[in-house]
XYZ file of C-alpha atoms in Angstrom:
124
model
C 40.548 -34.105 -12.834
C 40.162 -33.122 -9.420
C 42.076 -30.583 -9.066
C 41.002 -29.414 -11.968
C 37.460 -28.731 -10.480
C 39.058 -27.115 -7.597
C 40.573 -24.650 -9.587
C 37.728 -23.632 -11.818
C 35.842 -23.429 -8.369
C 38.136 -21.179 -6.877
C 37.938 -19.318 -10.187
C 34.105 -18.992 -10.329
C 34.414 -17.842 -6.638
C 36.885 -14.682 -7.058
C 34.499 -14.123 -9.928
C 31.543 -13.941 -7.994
C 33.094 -11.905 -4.970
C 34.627 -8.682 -7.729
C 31.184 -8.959 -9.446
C 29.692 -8.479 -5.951
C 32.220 -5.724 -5.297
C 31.282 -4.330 -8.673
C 27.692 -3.512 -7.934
C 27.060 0.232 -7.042
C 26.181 0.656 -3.558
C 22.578 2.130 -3.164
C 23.028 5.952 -1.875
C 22.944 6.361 2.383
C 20.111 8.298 3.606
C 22.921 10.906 4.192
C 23.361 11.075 0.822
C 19.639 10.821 0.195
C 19.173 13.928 2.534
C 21.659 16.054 1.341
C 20.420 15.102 -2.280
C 17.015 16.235 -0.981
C 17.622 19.298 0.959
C 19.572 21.105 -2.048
C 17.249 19.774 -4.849
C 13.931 20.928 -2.654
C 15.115 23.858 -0.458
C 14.301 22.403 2.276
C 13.687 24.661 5.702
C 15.431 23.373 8.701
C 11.846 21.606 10.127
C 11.606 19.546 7.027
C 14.974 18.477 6.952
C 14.759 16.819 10.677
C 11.254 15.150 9.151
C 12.565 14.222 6.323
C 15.045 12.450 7.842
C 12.733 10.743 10.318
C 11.394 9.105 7.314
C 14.243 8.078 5.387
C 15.435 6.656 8.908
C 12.280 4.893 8.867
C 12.456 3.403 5.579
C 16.107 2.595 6.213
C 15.270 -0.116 9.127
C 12.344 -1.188 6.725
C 14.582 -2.279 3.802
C 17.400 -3.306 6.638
C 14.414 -5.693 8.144
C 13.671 -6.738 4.706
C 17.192 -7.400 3.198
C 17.621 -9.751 7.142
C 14.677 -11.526 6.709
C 14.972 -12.005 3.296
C 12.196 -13.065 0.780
C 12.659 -15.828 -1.486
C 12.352 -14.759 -5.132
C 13.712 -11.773 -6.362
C 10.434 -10.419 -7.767
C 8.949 -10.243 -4.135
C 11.561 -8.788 -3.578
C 11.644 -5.757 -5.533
C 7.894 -5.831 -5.335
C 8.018 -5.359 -1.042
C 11.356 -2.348 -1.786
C 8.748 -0.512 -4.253
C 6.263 -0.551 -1.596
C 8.651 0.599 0.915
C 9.860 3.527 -1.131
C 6.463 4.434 -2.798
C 5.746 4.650 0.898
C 8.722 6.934 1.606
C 8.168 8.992 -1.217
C 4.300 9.488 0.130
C 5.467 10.533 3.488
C 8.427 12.922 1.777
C 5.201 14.696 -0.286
C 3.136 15.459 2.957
C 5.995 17.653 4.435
C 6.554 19.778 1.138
C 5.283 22.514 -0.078
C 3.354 22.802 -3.212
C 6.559 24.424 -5.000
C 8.474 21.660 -3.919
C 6.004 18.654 -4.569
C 6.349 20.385 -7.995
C 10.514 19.896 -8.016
C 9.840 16.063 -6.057
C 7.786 15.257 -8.859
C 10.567 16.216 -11.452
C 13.085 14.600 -9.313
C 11.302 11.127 -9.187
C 11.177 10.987 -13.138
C 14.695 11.926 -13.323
C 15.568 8.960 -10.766
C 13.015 6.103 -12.578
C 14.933 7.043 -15.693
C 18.457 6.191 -14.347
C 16.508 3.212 -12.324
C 18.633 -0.074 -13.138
C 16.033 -1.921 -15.621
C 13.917 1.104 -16.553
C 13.675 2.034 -20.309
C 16.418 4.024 -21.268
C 17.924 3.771 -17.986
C 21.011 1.734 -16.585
C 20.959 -2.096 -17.416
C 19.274 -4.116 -15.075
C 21.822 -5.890 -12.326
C 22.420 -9.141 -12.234
């Protein structure tokens, strides 16, 4: 019997490390930049600003994900802030035309948002 609960432990445990390994890794703020300055156009001053703030917001969520908060719907609720926040900061340092694109961009992303309607399926 006993080593019958080891095994099934050792199972559920190389389950739970490839499901870990399976989740999609959120996009750097390289990524996020590049992503940015083709989609907007962005001039060469708005690309070092923009990616002031996306640094910024990267050591929020990095202080966030070390300090941890206990349930997951606090959570999500403190990374929406943080990005609503980004997003805010993006929007000051565009140009009309390009709020215009931003705008488009940010529906397009909420639709492929894990757990929004018609989007991915939420992560577990």
């Amino acid at each position: 019997m006993r080593m019958k609960s080891i095994t099934i432990g050792i199972a559920l445990g190389i389950l739970a490390v490839s499901l870990a390994a399976a989740q999609p890794k959120p996009p750097s703020k390289e990524e996020r930049l590049r992503h940015l300055k083709e989609g907007l156009e962005l001039t060469t001053e708005q690309i070092k600003l923009v990616d002031q703030v996306l640094a910024a917001t990267d050591k929020k969520v990095g202080e966030l994900r070390k300090n941890g908060i206990g349930d997951p719907r606090s959570y999500m609720e403190a990374m929406k802030k943080i990005f609503d926040e980004e997003d805010a900061k993006i929007e000051q340092i565009l140009t009309d035309v390009q709020k215009t694109t931003f705008a488009k961009m940010k529906e397009e992303r909420e639709k492929h948002r894990p757990g929004a309607p018609g989007g991915a399926p939420p992560r577990s």
